[in-house]
PDB file of C-alpha atoms in Angstrom:
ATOM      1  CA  UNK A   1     -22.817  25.396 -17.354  1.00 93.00           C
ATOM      2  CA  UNK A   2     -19.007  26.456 -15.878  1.00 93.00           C
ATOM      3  CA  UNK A   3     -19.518  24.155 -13.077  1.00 95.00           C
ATOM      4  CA  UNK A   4     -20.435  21.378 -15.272  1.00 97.00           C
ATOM      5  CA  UNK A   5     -17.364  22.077 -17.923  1.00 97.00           C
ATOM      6  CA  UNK A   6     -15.223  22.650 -14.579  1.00 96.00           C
ATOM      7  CA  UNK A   7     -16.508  18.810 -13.121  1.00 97.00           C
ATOM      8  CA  UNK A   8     -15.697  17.307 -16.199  1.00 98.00           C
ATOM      9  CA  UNK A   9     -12.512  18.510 -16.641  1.00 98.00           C
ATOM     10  CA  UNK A  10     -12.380  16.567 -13.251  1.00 98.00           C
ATOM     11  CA  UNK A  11     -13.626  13.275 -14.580  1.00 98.00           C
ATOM     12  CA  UNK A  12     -11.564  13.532 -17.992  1.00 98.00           C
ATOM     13  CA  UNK A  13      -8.237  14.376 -15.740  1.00 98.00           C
ATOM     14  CA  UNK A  14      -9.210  11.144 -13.322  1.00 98.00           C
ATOM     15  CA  UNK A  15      -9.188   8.977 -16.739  1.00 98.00           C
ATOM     16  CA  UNK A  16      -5.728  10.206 -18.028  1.00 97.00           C
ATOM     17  CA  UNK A  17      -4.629   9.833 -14.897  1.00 97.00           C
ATOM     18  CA  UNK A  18      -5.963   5.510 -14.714  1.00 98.00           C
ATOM     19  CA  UNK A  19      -4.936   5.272 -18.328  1.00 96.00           C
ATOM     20  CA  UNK A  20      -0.978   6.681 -17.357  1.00 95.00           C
ATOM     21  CA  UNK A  21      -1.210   4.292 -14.838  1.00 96.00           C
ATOM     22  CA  UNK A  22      -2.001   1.412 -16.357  1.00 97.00           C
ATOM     23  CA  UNK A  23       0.042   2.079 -19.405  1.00 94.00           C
ATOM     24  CA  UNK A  24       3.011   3.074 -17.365  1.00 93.00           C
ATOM     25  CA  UNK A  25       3.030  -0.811 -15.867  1.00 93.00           C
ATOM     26  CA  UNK A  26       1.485  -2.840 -19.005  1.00 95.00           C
ATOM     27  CA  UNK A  27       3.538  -1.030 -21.406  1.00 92.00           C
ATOM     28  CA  UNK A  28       6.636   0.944 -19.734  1.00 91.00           C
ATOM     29  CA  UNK A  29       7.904  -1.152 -17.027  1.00 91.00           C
ATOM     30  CA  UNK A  30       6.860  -4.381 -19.128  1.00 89.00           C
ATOM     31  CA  UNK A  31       9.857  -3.810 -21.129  1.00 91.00           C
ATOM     32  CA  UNK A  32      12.498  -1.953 -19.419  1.00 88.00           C
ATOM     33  CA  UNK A  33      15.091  -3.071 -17.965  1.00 89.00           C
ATOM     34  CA  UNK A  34      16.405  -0.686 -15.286  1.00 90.00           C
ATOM     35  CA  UNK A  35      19.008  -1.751 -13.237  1.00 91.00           C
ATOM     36  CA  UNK A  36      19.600  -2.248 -10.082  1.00 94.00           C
ATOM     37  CA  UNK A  37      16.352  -3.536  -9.425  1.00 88.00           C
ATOM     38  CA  UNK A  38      16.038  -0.877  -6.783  1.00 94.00           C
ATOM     39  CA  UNK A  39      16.464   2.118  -8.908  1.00 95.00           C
ATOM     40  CA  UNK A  40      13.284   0.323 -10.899  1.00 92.00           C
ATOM     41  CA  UNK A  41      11.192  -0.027  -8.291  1.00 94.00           C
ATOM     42  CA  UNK A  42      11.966   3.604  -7.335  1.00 95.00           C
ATOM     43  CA  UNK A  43      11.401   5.025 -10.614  1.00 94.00           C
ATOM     44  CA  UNK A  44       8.189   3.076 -10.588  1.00 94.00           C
ATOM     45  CA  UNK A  45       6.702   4.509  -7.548  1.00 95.00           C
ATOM     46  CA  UNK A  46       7.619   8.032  -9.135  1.00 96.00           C
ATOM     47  CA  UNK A  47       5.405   7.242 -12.537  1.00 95.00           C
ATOM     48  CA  UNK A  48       2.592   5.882 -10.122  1.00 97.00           C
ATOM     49  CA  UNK A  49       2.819   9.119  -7.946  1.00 97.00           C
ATOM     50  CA  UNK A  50       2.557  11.325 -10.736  1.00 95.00           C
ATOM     51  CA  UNK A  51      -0.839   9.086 -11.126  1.00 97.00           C
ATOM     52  CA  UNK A  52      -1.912   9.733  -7.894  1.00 98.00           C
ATOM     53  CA  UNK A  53      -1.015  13.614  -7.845  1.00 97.00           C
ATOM     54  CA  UNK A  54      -3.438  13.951 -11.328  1.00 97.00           C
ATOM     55  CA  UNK A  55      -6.087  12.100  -9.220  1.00 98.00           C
ATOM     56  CA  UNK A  56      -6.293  14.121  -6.785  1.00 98.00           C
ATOM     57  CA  UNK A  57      -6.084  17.132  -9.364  1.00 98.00           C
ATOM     58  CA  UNK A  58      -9.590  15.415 -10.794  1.00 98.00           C
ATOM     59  CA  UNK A  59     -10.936  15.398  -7.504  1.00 98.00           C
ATOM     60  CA  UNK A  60     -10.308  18.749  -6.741  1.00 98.00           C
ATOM     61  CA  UNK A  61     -11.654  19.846 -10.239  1.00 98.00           C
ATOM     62  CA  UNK A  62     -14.987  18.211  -9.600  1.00 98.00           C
ATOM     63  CA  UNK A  63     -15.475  19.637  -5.840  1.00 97.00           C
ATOM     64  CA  UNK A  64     -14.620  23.084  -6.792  1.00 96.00           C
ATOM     65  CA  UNK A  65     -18.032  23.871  -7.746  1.00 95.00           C
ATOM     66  CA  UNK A  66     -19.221  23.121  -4.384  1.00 95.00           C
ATOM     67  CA  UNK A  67     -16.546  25.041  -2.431  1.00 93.00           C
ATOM     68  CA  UNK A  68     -18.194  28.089  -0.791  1.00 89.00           C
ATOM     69  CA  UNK A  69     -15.196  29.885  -1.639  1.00 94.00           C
ATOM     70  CA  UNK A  70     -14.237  31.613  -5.430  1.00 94.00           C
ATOM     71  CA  UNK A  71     -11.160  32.331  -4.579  1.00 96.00           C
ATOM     72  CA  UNK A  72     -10.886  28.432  -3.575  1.00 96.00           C
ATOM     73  CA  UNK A  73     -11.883  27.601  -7.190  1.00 96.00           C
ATOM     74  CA  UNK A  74      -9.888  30.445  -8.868  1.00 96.00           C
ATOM     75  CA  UNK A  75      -6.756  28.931  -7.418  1.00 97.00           C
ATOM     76  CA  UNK A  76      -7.555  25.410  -7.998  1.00 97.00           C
ATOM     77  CA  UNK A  77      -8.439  25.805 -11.670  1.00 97.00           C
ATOM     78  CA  UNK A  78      -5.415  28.014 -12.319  1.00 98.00           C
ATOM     79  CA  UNK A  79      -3.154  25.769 -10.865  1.00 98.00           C
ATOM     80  CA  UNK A  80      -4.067  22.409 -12.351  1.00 98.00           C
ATOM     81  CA  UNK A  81      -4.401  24.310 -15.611  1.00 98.00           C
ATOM     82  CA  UNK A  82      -0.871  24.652 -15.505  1.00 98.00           C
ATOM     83  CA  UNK A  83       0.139  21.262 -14.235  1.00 97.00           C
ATOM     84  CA  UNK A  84      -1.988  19.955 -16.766  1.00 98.00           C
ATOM     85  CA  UNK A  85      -0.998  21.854 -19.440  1.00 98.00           C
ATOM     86  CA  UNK A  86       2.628  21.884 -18.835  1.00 98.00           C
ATOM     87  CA  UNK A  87       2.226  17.750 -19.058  1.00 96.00           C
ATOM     88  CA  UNK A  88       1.080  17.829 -21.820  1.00 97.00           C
ATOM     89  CA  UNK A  89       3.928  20.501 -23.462  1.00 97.00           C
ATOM     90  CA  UNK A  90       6.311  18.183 -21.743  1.00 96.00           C
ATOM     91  CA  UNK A  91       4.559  15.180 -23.675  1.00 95.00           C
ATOM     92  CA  UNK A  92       4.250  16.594 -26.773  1.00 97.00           C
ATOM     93  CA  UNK A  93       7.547  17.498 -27.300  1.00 97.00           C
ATOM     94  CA  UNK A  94       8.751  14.410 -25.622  1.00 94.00           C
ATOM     95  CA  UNK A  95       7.092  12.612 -27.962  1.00 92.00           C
ATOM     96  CA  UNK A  96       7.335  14.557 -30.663  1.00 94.00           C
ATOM     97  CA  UNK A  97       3.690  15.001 -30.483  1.00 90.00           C
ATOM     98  CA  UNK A  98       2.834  10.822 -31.487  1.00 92.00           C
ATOM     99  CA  UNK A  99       1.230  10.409 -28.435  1.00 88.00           C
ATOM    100  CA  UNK A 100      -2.296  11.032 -27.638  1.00 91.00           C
ATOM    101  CA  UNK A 101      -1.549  11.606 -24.094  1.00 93.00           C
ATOM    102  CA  UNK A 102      -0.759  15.503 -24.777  1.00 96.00           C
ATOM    103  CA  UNK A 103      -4.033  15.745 -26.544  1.00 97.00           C
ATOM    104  CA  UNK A 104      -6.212  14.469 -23.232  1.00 97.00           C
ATOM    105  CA  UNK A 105      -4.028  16.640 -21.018  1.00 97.00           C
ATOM    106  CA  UNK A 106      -4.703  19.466 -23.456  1.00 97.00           C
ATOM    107  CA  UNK A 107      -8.878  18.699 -23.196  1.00 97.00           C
ATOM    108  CA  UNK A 108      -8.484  18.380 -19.089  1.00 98.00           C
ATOM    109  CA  UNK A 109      -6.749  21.921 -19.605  1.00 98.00           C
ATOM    110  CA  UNK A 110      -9.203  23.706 -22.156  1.00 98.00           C
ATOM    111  CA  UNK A 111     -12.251  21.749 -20.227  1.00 98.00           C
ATOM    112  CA  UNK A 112     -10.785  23.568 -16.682  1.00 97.00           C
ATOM    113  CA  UNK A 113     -10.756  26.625 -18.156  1.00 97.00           C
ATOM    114  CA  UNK A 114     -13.891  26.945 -19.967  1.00 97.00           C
ATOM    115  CA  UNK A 115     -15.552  26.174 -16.579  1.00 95.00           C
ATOM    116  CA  UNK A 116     -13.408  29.320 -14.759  1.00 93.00           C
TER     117      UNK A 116
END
């Protein structure tokens, strides 16, 4: 049962990471206006890597299980619990907690550690 709470803590931290992504160019970057055009594109690539990085936090999540190794999956879990779960402190408070984004990244959290 861990491993499965553990792989979808992978899945569910994969999602938040597409839906950041997605809403981070269809919503964000849609309507700011950063200038120069360089510092834009730069911050954008930033957002988008933050994507990436939680993607490969999912993956990680959902291979853990089949890692030989405990330490391995100790150390993965604890760590992306705290990425996670400091995203989502820094979202709540950020957005004064009117965003649903620190309630996901709370789940991919709780869901990571049930499954330790």
């Amino acid at each position: 049962m861990r491993d499965l709470l553990l792989q979808c803590s992978g899945v569910a931290a994969i999602a938040v990471a597409l839906v950041h992504g997605v809403l981070g160019e269809t919503k964000v970057f849609a309507r700011a206006t950063i200038e120069p055009p360089r510092l834009r594109q730069l911050i954008r690539l930033v957002w988008q890597a933050g994507t990436v990085a939680w993607i490969g936090g999912g993956v990680l999540l959902i291979a853990a299980p089949w890692m030989a190794s405990e330490p391995a999956r100790h150390w993965i879990i604890v760590t992306l619990a705290v990425v996670f779960g400091f995203a989502a402190l820094a979202n709540a408070w950020a957005m004064r907690g009117r965003h649903f984004g620190w309630v996901a990244l709370s789940g991919v959290v709780a869901l990571a550690v049930a499954g330790y």
